[in-house]
Amino acid sequence: MSIMLWDSFLQNLAAKIDGNYIGLLSLDFPYPNNSNIYWMAVFRNYQCQGVGCKLVEAAYSLVITARTMTVETLSPNVSDENYLKTYKFYESCGFEPLFNLKPQDYKWNMVYMMKNLNQIHQNRPEKYS
């Protein structure tokens, strides 16, 4: 499996096996000290095989000044089986829930999750810090 980066408004990472794209992570930087997983997906038949973890780990390498990484997903209170798996995935990557929010005119409750990246920055070679 290879992870590729290409430039756009967002920093995009793609996972590829045997010439086929199997996953994507789009990262944006809404504030100088924050990076945000804007969108992420892995084809169902490649889930639970480490592809998502590799994409998130590759995203850490794109973060130079941000000290946190955030992501938004459905709250576990919504009881949607697929999004509960998504929530558990981000938890397994070290993200912690910050708060729940139900946007106006939105059907579902959302949860905002955050991972502190200070430890990652401390373990980087000096030229990347």
GROMACS .gro file of C-alpha atoms in nm:
model
  129
    1MET     CA    1   0.000   0.000   0.000
    2SER     CA    2   0.123   0.349  -0.079
    3ILE     CA    3   0.010   0.684   0.056
    4MET     CA    4   0.021   0.975  -0.191
    5LEU     CA    5  -0.016   1.350  -0.137
    6TRP     CA    6  -0.145   1.600  -0.389
    7ASP     CA    7  -0.201   1.973  -0.357
    8SER     CA    8  -0.531   2.155  -0.359
    9PHE     CA    9  -0.716   2.386  -0.122
   10LEU     CA   10  -0.702   2.091   0.119
   11GLN     CA   11  -0.407   1.863   0.176
   12ASN     CA   12  -0.525   1.529   0.035
   13LEU     CA   13  -0.382   1.188   0.108
   14ALA     CA   14  -0.482   0.879  -0.088
   15ALA     CA   15  -0.417   0.514  -0.006
   16LYS     CA   16  -0.353   0.297  -0.310
   17ILE     CA   17  -0.304  -0.079  -0.355
   18ASP     CA   18  -0.211  -0.237  -0.688
   19GLY     CA   19  -0.297   0.083  -0.874
   20ASN     CA   20  -0.642   0.114  -0.713
   21TYR     CA   21  -0.738   0.393  -0.476
   22ILE     CA   22  -0.883   0.250  -0.157
   23GLY     CA   23  -0.894   0.546   0.081
   24LEU     CA   24  -0.879   0.923   0.107
   25LEU     CA   25  -0.816   1.175   0.383
   26SER     CA   26  -0.858   1.551   0.329
   27LEU     CA   27  -0.691   1.777   0.584
   28ASP     CA   28  -0.742   2.148   0.623
   29PHE     CA   29  -0.588   2.407   0.852
   30PRO     CA   30  -0.865   2.640   0.971
   31TYR     CA   31  -0.640   2.806   1.232
   32PRO     CA   32  -0.262   2.826   1.272
   33ASN     CA   33  -0.266   2.594   1.573
   34ASN     CA   34  -0.526   2.350   1.440
   35SER     CA   35  -0.550   2.093   1.164
   36ASN     CA   36  -0.884   1.934   1.082
   37ILE     CA   37  -0.976   1.607   0.914
   38TYR     CA   38  -1.226   1.753   0.671
   39TRP     CA   39  -1.319   1.424   0.509
   40MET     CA   40  -1.202   1.063   0.530
   41ALA     CA   41  -1.319   0.737   0.377
   42VAL     CA   42  -1.186   0.387   0.317
   43PHE     CA   43  -1.362   0.142   0.087
   44ARG     CA   44  -1.560  -0.104   0.299
   45ASN     CA   45  -1.366  -0.413   0.189
   46TYR     CA   46  -1.042  -0.246   0.312
   47GLN     CA   47  -1.175  -0.128   0.647
   48CYS     CA   48  -1.029  -0.271   0.970
   49GLN     CA   49  -0.701  -0.351   0.790
   50GLY     CA   50  -0.497  -0.050   0.905
   51VAL     CA   51  -0.561   0.171   0.600
   52GLY     CA   52  -0.739   0.442   0.800
   53CYS     CA   53  -0.468   0.438   1.067
   54LYS     CA   54  -0.198   0.479   0.799
   55LEU     CA   55  -0.387   0.774   0.649
   56VAL     CA   56  -0.420   0.946   0.988
   57GLU     CA   57  -0.051   0.881   1.067
   58ALA     CA   58   0.045   1.027   0.727
   59ALA     CA   59  -0.168   1.333   0.806
   60TYR     CA   60   0.042   1.393   1.119
   61SER     CA   61   0.346   1.437   0.894
   62LEU     CA   62   0.172   1.726   0.713
   63VAL     CA   63   0.120   1.918   1.035
   64ILE     CA   64   0.402   2.164   1.095
   65THR     CA   65   0.269   2.435   1.329
   66ALA     CA   66  -0.070   2.301   1.440
   67ARG     CA   67  -0.076   2.160   1.790
   68THR     CA   68  -0.415   1.988   1.759
   69MET     CA   69  -0.604   1.783   1.504
   70THR     CA   70  -0.983   1.780   1.510
   71VAL     CA   71  -1.256   1.584   1.339
   72GLU     CA   72  -1.636   1.598   1.334
   73THR     CA   73  -1.859   1.292   1.315
   74LEU     CA   74  -2.201   1.183   1.432
   75SER     CA   75  -2.235   1.163   1.807
   76PRO     CA   76  -2.249   0.811   1.951
   77ASN     CA   77  -2.582   0.920   2.103
   78VAL     CA   78  -2.734   0.902   1.754
   79SER     CA   79  -2.696   0.521   1.761
   80ASP     CA   80  -2.604   0.483   1.396
   81GLU     CA   81  -2.400   0.162   1.367
   82ASN     CA   82  -2.174   0.286   1.086
   83TYR     CA   83  -2.095   0.617   1.254
   84LEU     CA   84  -2.043   0.444   1.588
   85LYS     CA   85  -1.764   0.252   1.412
   86THR     CA   86  -1.628   0.584   1.285
   87TYR     CA   87  -1.638   0.732   1.636
   88LYS     CA   88  -1.460   0.425   1.778
   89PHE     CA   89  -1.199   0.445   1.501
   90TYR     CA   90  -1.109   0.804   1.589
   91GLU     CA   91  -1.099   0.710   1.958
   92SER     CA   92  -0.852   0.431   1.873
   93CYS     CA   93  -0.635   0.695   1.699
   94GLY     CA   94  -0.623   0.898   2.023
   95PHE     CA   95  -0.897   1.151   1.951
   96GLU     CA   96  -1.111   1.254   2.247
   97PRO     CA   97  -1.459   1.406   2.236
   98LEU     CA   98  -1.470   1.782   2.298
   99PHE     CA   99  -1.842   1.855   2.275
  100ASN     CA  100  -2.168   1.754   2.112
  101LEU     CA  101  -2.361   1.997   1.897
  102LYS     CA  102  -2.680   1.984   1.694
  103PRO     CA  103  -2.651   2.252   1.426
  104GLN     CA  104  -2.966   2.448   1.347
  105ASP     CA  105  -3.186   2.274   1.089
  106TYR     CA  106  -2.968   1.963   1.111
  107LYS     CA  107  -3.120   1.623   1.180
  108TRP     CA  108  -2.835   1.466   1.380
  109ASN     CA  109  -2.619   1.544   1.680
  110MET     CA  110  -2.253   1.586   1.596
  111VAL     CA  111  -1.948   1.531   1.813
  112TYR     CA  112  -1.626   1.726   1.775
  113MET     CA  113  -1.315   1.529   1.865
  114MET     CA  114  -0.957   1.644   1.917
  115LYS     CA  115  -0.611   1.493   1.935
  116ASN     CA  116  -0.324   1.681   2.099
  117LEU     CA  117  -0.022   1.670   1.867
  118ASN     CA  118   0.239   1.799   2.112
  119GLN     CA  119   0.379   1.448   2.168
  120ILE     CA  120   0.415   1.398   1.793
  121HIS     CA  121   0.598   1.732   1.761
  122GLN     CA  122   0.832   1.639   2.049
  123ASN     CA  123   0.933   1.314   1.881
  124ARG     CA  124   1.009   1.480   1.545
  125PRO     CA  125   1.359   1.558   1.430
  126GLU     CA  126   1.445   1.923   1.505
  127LYS     CA  127   1.434   2.033   1.140
  128TYR     CA  128   1.058   1.947   1.128
  129SER     CA  129   0.956   2.106   1.457
   0.00000   0.00000   0.00000
